[in-house]
Amino acid sequence: MEKDHYAMWAELFEIHARAHKVVDHIIPQPGKEKPASTNASFEMWTILDSTVLQWIYSTISFDLLTTIMEKGSTAMAAWKHLADIFEDNQNSRAVALKQDFSSTLMEDFPNVSAYCQGLRQLSDQLKNVGAPVSSHRLVFQLVSGLSELYRGVATLIRQSNPLPSFFQARSMFTLEESGLAKMHNTNSHTALHTAAPMDSDDSSQQRSNHRQNKCSDPAATIKIAPKGMDSVVVHAPMAPLDPR
């Protein structure tokens, strides 16, 4: 698991834990602390905690597993070890992520969807290190990193009041991308059909020129075949040379 994926994994894991009402085994909850070993509920708590710990171990890489695994550990201890690994040096990471966010351009991605996803991931990572990006700033960065093909839609978004949300702007750009792709395909198809008749005309012209050259050849032969007689071949006379 990479640092870029940890935040997503942690969010999904927490949702899963809440759905099964065991989130207190990874995040402290008032009134739901670990019971004493003499308490009647201790055995059930141990069973639930072992289940959550098993979920953690089964959803991380082998390298991380060997790093955080300890005999007699609890789910909360394992959860904290992972947080310490991926959430260290937050200030340094925030500076690096801000630079990446500000320099993200669409030309570095294959399409609009990938570009929007890249910006959104950087925004989420900045939030996780305590440097959240506002919705307006995310939209402005999305617009400023676009290529010239999307200049018209970008201007429309800048002039909108109120400013569209990130997902609304994403939808506008994906629709524009689809329209540009259809236009490109239509132009290519038209150019292909326009070029075909030209090739046919060129071939006809070449055949016509060939016939004219053949007829004007001074060395051409003429076959004379009167009725009832064999044909006689007569060579056309050469043009007289100019003695001058």
PDB file of N, CA, C and O in Angstrom, residues 131-172:
ATOM      1  N   ALA A 131      -3.919  20.282   5.372  1.00  0.00           N
ATOM      2  CA  ALA A 131      -3.867  21.446   4.482  1.00  0.00           C
ATOM      3  C   ALA A 131      -4.970  21.328   3.432  1.00  0.00           C
ATOM      4  O   ALA A 131      -4.695  21.164   2.238  1.00  0.00           O
ATOM      5  N   PRO A 132      -6.229  21.396   3.852  1.00  0.00           N
ATOM      6  CA  PRO A 132      -7.345  21.186   2.917  1.00  0.00           C
ATOM      7  C   PRO A 132      -7.417  22.253   1.830  1.00  0.00           C
ATOM      8  O   PRO A 132      -7.015  23.397   2.028  1.00  0.00           O
ATOM      9  N   VAL A 133      -7.918  21.848   0.674  1.00  0.00           N
ATOM     10  CA  VAL A 133      -8.093  22.746  -0.471  1.00  0.00           C
ATOM     11  C   VAL A 133      -9.567  23.096  -0.582  1.00  0.00           C
ATOM     12  O   VAL A 133     -10.428  22.206  -0.553  1.00  0.00           O
ATOM     13  N   SER A 134      -9.871  24.383  -0.703  1.00  0.00           N
ATOM     14  CA  SER A 134     -11.274  24.800  -0.814  1.00  0.00           C
ATOM     15  C   SER A 134     -11.854  24.363  -2.158  1.00  0.00           C
ATOM     16  O   SER A 134     -11.124  24.103  -3.122  1.00  0.00           O
ATOM     17  N   SER A 135     -13.171  24.313  -2.237  1.00  0.00           N
ATOM     18  CA  SER A 135     -13.845  23.903  -3.467  1.00  0.00           C
ATOM     19  C   SER A 135     -13.537  24.872  -4.609  1.00  0.00           C
ATOM     20  O   SER A 135     -13.300  24.456  -5.744  1.00  0.00           O
ATOM     21  N   HIS A 136     -13.513  26.173  -4.305  1.00  0.00           N
ATOM     22  CA  HIS A 136     -13.224  27.178  -5.335  1.00  0.00           C
ATOM     23  C   HIS A 136     -11.799  27.025  -5.863  1.00  0.00           C
ATOM     24  O   HIS A 136     -11.565  27.110  -7.078  1.00  0.00           O
ATOM     25  N   ARG A 137     -10.864  26.788  -4.973  1.00  0.00           N
ATOM     26  CA  ARG A 137      -9.479  26.648  -5.412  1.00  0.00           C
ATOM     27  C   ARG A 137      -9.299  25.402  -6.273  1.00  0.00           C
ATOM     28  O   ARG A 137      -8.537  25.400  -7.240  1.00  0.00           O
ATOM     29  N   LEU A 138     -10.017  24.350  -5.936  1.00  0.00           N
ATOM     30  CA  LEU A 138      -9.938  23.122  -6.720  1.00  0.00           C
ATOM     31  C   LEU A 138     -10.464  23.355  -8.131  1.00  0.00           C
ATOM     32  O   LEU A 138      -9.870  22.897  -9.117  1.00  0.00           O
ATOM     33  N   VAL A 139     -11.557  24.093  -8.254  1.00  0.00           N
ATOM     34  CA  VAL A 139     -12.123  24.392  -9.579  1.00  0.00           C
ATOM     35  C   VAL A 139     -11.191  25.305 -10.366  1.00  0.00           C
ATOM     36  O   VAL A 139     -10.963  25.091 -11.570  1.00  0.00           O
ATOM     37  N   PHE A 140     -10.625  26.322  -9.713  1.00  0.00           N
ATOM     38  CA  PHE A 140      -9.717  27.236 -10.405  1.00  0.00           C
ATOM     39  C   PHE A 140      -8.465  26.506 -10.910  1.00  0.00           C
ATOM     40  O   PHE A 140      -7.972  26.776 -12.004  1.00  0.00           O
ATOM     41  N   GLN A 141      -7.953  25.577 -10.110  1.00  0.00           N
ATOM     42  CA  GLN A 141      -6.792  24.806 -10.551  1.00  0.00           C
ATOM     43  C   GLN A 141      -7.165  23.886 -11.708  1.00  0.00           C
ATOM     44  O   GLN A 141      -6.385  23.700 -12.652  1.00  0.00           O
ATOM     45  N   LEU A 142      -8.353  23.334 -11.658  1.00  0.00           N
ATOM     46  CA  LEU A 142      -8.842  22.493 -12.753  1.00  0.00           C
ATOM     47  C   LEU A 142      -8.892  23.275 -14.052  1.00  0.00           C
ATOM     48  O   LEU A 142      -8.463  22.794 -15.107  1.00  0.00           O
ATOM     49  N   VAL A 143      -9.373  24.511 -13.978  1.00  0.00           N
ATOM     50  CA  VAL A 143      -9.501  25.350 -15.171  1.00  0.00           C
ATOM     51  C   VAL A 143      -8.137  25.802 -15.673  1.00  0.00           C
ATOM     52  O   VAL A 143      -7.858  25.769 -16.878  1.00  0.00           O
ATOM     53  N   SER A 144      -7.271  26.217 -14.768  1.00  0.00           N
ATOM     54  CA  SER A 144      -5.977  26.777 -15.178  1.00  0.00           C
ATOM     55  C   SER A 144      -5.054  25.737 -15.791  1.00  0.00           C
ATOM     56  O   SER A 144      -4.160  26.086 -16.567  1.00  0.00           O
ATOM     57  N   GLY A 145      -5.257  24.463 -15.499  1.00  0.00           N
ATOM     58  CA  GLY A 145      -4.379  23.430 -16.037  1.00  0.00           C
ATOM     59  C   GLY A 145      -4.842  22.839 -17.351  1.00  0.00           C
ATOM     60  O   GLY A 145      -4.190  21.939 -17.889  1.00  0.00           O
ATOM     61  N   LEU A 146      -5.941  23.341 -17.889  1.00  0.00           N
ATOM     62  CA  LEU A 146      -6.490  22.786 -19.129  1.00  0.00           C
ATOM     63  C   LEU A 146      -5.694  23.218 -20.349  1.00  0.00           C
ATOM     64  O   LEU A 146      -4.982  24.224 -20.332  1.00  0.00           O
ATOM     65  N   SER A 147      -5.845  22.463 -21.432  1.00  0.00           N
ATOM     66  CA  SER A 147      -5.197  22.806 -22.697  1.00  0.00           C
ATOM     67  C   SER A 147      -6.033  23.850 -23.435  1.00  0.00           C
ATOM     68  O   SER A 147      -7.165  24.159 -23.057  1.00  0.00           O
ATOM     69  N   GLU A 148      -5.482  24.385 -24.542  1.00  0.00           N
ATOM     70  CA  GLU A 148      -6.139  25.454 -25.292  1.00  0.00           C
ATOM     71  C   GLU A 148      -7.456  25.004 -25.913  1.00  0.00           C
ATOM     72  O   GLU A 148      -8.326  25.827 -26.182  1.00  0.00           O
ATOM     73  N   LEU A 149      -7.621  23.707 -26.159  1.00  0.00           N
ATOM     74  CA  LEU A 149      -8.850  23.211 -26.773  1.00  0.00           C
ATOM     75  C   LEU A 149     -10.081  23.501 -25.920  1.00  0.00           C
ATOM     76  O   LEU A 149     -11.194  23.597 -26.447  1.00  0.00           O
ATOM     77  N   TYR A 150      -9.881  23.656 -24.627  1.00  0.00           N
ATOM     78  CA  TYR A 150     -10.998  23.850 -23.704  1.00  0.00           C
ATOM     79  C   TYR A 150     -11.094  25.298 -23.224  1.00  0.00           C
ATOM     80  O   TYR A 150     -11.722  25.575 -22.205  1.00  0.00           O
ATOM     81  N   ARG A 151     -10.488  26.207 -23.963  1.00  0.00           N
ATOM     82  CA  ARG A 151     -10.453  27.604 -23.541  1.00  0.00           C
ATOM     83  C   ARG A 151     -11.851  28.206 -23.443  1.00  0.00           C
ATOM     84  O   ARG A 151     -12.143  28.981 -22.534  1.00  0.00           O
ATOM     85  N   GLY A 152     -12.747  27.844 -24.369  1.00  0.00           N
ATOM     86  CA  GLY A 152     -14.098  28.401 -24.356  1.00  0.00           C
ATOM     87  C   GLY A 152     -14.867  28.015 -23.104  1.00  0.00           C
ATOM     88  O   GLY A 152     -15.480  28.867 -22.446  1.00  0.00           O
ATOM     89  N   VAL A 153     -14.843  26.739 -22.759  1.00  0.00           N
ATOM     90  CA  VAL A 153     -15.550  26.276 -21.555  1.00  0.00           C
ATOM     91  C   VAL A 153     -14.882  26.829 -20.304  1.00  0.00           C
ATOM     92  O   VAL A 153     -15.562  27.174 -19.330  1.00  0.00           O
ATOM     93  N   ALA A 154     -13.563  26.934 -20.320  1.00  0.00           N
ATOM     94  CA  ALA A 154     -12.844  27.475 -19.168  1.00  0.00           C
ATOM     95  C   ALA A 154     -13.256  28.922 -18.896  1.00  0.00           C
ATOM     96  O   ALA A 154     -13.474  29.320 -17.748  1.00  0.00           O
ATOM     97  N   THR A 155     -13.388  29.720 -19.959  1.00  0.00           N
ATOM     98  CA  THR A 155     -13.821  31.112 -19.805  1.00  0.00           C
ATOM     99  C   THR A 155     -15.237  31.182 -19.253  1.00  0.00           C
ATOM    100  O   THR A 155     -15.549  32.017 -18.398  1.00  0.00           O
ATOM    101  N   LEU A 156     -16.088  30.294 -19.734  1.00  0.00           N
ATOM    102  CA  LEU A 156     -17.476  30.258 -19.251  1.00  0.00           C
ATOM    103  C   LEU A 156     -17.531  29.968 -17.760  1.00  0.00           C
ATOM    104  O   LEU A 156     -18.306  30.594 -17.014  1.00  0.00           O
ATOM    105  N   ILE A 157     -16.701  29.053 -17.293  1.00  0.00           N
ATOM    106  CA  ILE A 157     -16.698  28.699 -15.869  1.00  0.00           C
ATOM    107  C   ILE A 157     -16.159  29.855 -15.029  1.00  0.00           C
ATOM    108  O   ILE A 157     -16.688  30.169 -13.963  1.00  0.00           O
ATOM    109  N   ARG A 158     -15.092  30.500 -15.509  1.00  0.00           N
ATOM    110  CA  ARG A 158     -14.520  31.628 -14.758  1.00  0.00           C
ATOM    111  C   ARG A 158     -15.534  32.756 -14.578  1.00  0.00           C
ATOM    112  O   ARG A 158     -15.539  33.440 -13.552  1.00  0.00           O
ATOM    113  N   GLN A 159     -16.390  32.950 -15.571  1.00  0.00           N
ATOM    114  CA  GLN A 159     -17.344  34.053 -15.541  1.00  0.00           C
ATOM    115  C   GLN A 159     -18.662  33.682 -14.864  1.00  0.00           C
ATOM    116  O   GLN A 159     -19.536  34.526 -14.723  1.00  0.00           O
ATOM    117  N   SER A 160     -18.789  32.428 -14.455  1.00  0.00           N
ATOM    118  CA  SER A 160     -20.036  31.985 -13.817  1.00  0.00           C
ATOM    119  C   SER A 160     -20.133  32.509 -12.392  1.00  0.00           C
ATOM    120  O   SER A 160     -19.145  32.593 -11.671  1.00  0.00           O
ATOM    121  N   ASN A 161     -21.345  32.856 -11.997  1.00  0.00           N
ATOM    122  CA  ASN A 161     -21.597  33.331 -10.642  1.00  0.00           C
ATOM    123  C   ASN A 161     -22.959  32.789 -10.194  1.00  0.00           C
ATOM    124  O   ASN A 161     -23.985  33.184 -10.739  1.00  0.00           O
ATOM    125  N   PRO A 162     -22.948  31.851  -9.258  1.00  0.00           N
ATOM    126  CA  PRO A 162     -21.800  31.339  -8.497  1.00  0.00           C
ATOM    127  C   PRO A 162     -20.941  30.376  -9.312  1.00  0.00           C
ATOM    128  O   PRO A 162     -21.374  29.863 -10.347  1.00  0.00           O
ATOM    129  N   LEU A 163     -19.753  30.141  -8.825  1.00  0.00           N
ATOM    130  CA  LEU A 163     -18.816  29.249  -9.496  1.00  0.00           C
ATOM    131  C   LEU A 163     -19.338  27.809  -9.424  1.00  0.00           C
ATOM    132  O   LEU A 163     -19.808  27.370  -8.379  1.00  0.00           O
ATOM    133  N   PRO A 164     -19.290  27.080 -10.525  1.00  0.00           N
ATOM    134  CA  PRO A 164     -19.743  25.679 -10.485  1.00  0.00           C
ATOM    135  C   PRO A 164     -18.921  24.851  -9.501  1.00  0.00           C
ATOM    136  O   PRO A 164     -17.767  25.180  -9.210  1.00  0.00           O
ATOM    137  N   SER A 165     -19.515  23.786  -9.009  1.00  0.00           N
ATOM    138  CA  SER A 165     -18.778  22.876  -8.132  1.00  0.00           C
ATOM    139  C   SER A 165     -17.764  22.091  -8.961  1.00  0.00           C
ATOM    140  O   SER A 165     -17.785  22.115 -10.203  1.00  0.00           O
ATOM    141  N   PHE A 166     -16.882  21.385  -8.283  1.00  0.00           N
ATOM    142  CA  PHE A 166     -15.867  20.592  -8.979  1.00  0.00           C
ATOM    143  C   PHE A 166     -16.517  19.554  -9.897  1.00  0.00           C
ATOM    144  O   PHE A 166     -16.099  19.374 -11.039  1.00  0.00           O
ATOM    145  N   PHE A 167     -17.560  18.898  -9.409  1.00  0.00           N
ATOM    146  CA  PHE A 167     -18.192  17.850 -10.197  1.00  0.00           C
ATOM    147  C   PHE A 167     -18.980  18.424 -11.370  1.00  0.00           C
ATOM    148  O   PHE A 167     -19.061  17.803 -12.439  1.00  0.00           O
ATOM    149  N   GLN A 168     -19.561  19.605 -11.208  1.00  0.00           N
ATOM    150  CA  GLN A 168     -20.238  20.260 -12.321  1.00  0.00           C
ATOM    151  C   GLN A 168     -19.235  20.671 -13.403  1.00  0.00           C
ATOM    152  O   GLN A 168     -19.474  20.480 -14.597  1.00  0.00           O
ATOM    153  N   ALA A 169     -18.103  21.233 -12.971  1.00  0.00           N
ATOM    154  CA  ALA A 169     -17.063  21.614 -13.932  1.00  0.00           C
ATOM    155  C   ALA A 169     -16.506  20.382 -14.636  1.00  0.00           C
ATOM    156  O   ALA A 169     -16.278  20.401 -15.858  1.00  0.00           O
ATOM    157  N   ARG A 170     -16.307  19.311 -13.898  1.00  0.00           N
ATOM    158  CA  ARG A 170     -15.823  18.063 -14.504  1.00  0.00           C
ATOM    159  C   ARG A 170     -16.781  17.577 -15.581  1.00  0.00           C
ATOM    160  O   ARG A 170     -16.366  17.154 -16.663  1.00  0.00           O
ATOM    161  N   SER A 171     -18.086  17.631 -15.294  1.00  0.00           N
ATOM    162  CA  SER A 171     -19.093  17.203 -16.261  1.00  0.00           C
ATOM    163  C   SER A 171     -19.046  18.057 -17.526  1.00  0.00           C
ATOM    164  O   SER A 171     -19.154  17.546 -18.649  1.00  0.00           O
ATOM    165  N   MET A 172     -18.869  19.363 -17.372  1.00  0.00           N
ATOM    166  CA  MET A 172     -18.797  20.269 -18.522  1.00  0.00           C
ATOM    167  C   MET A 172     -17.598  19.946 -19.413  1.00  0.00           C
ATOM    168  O   MET A 172     -17.690  19.936 -20.645  1.00  0.00           O
TER     169      MET A 172
END
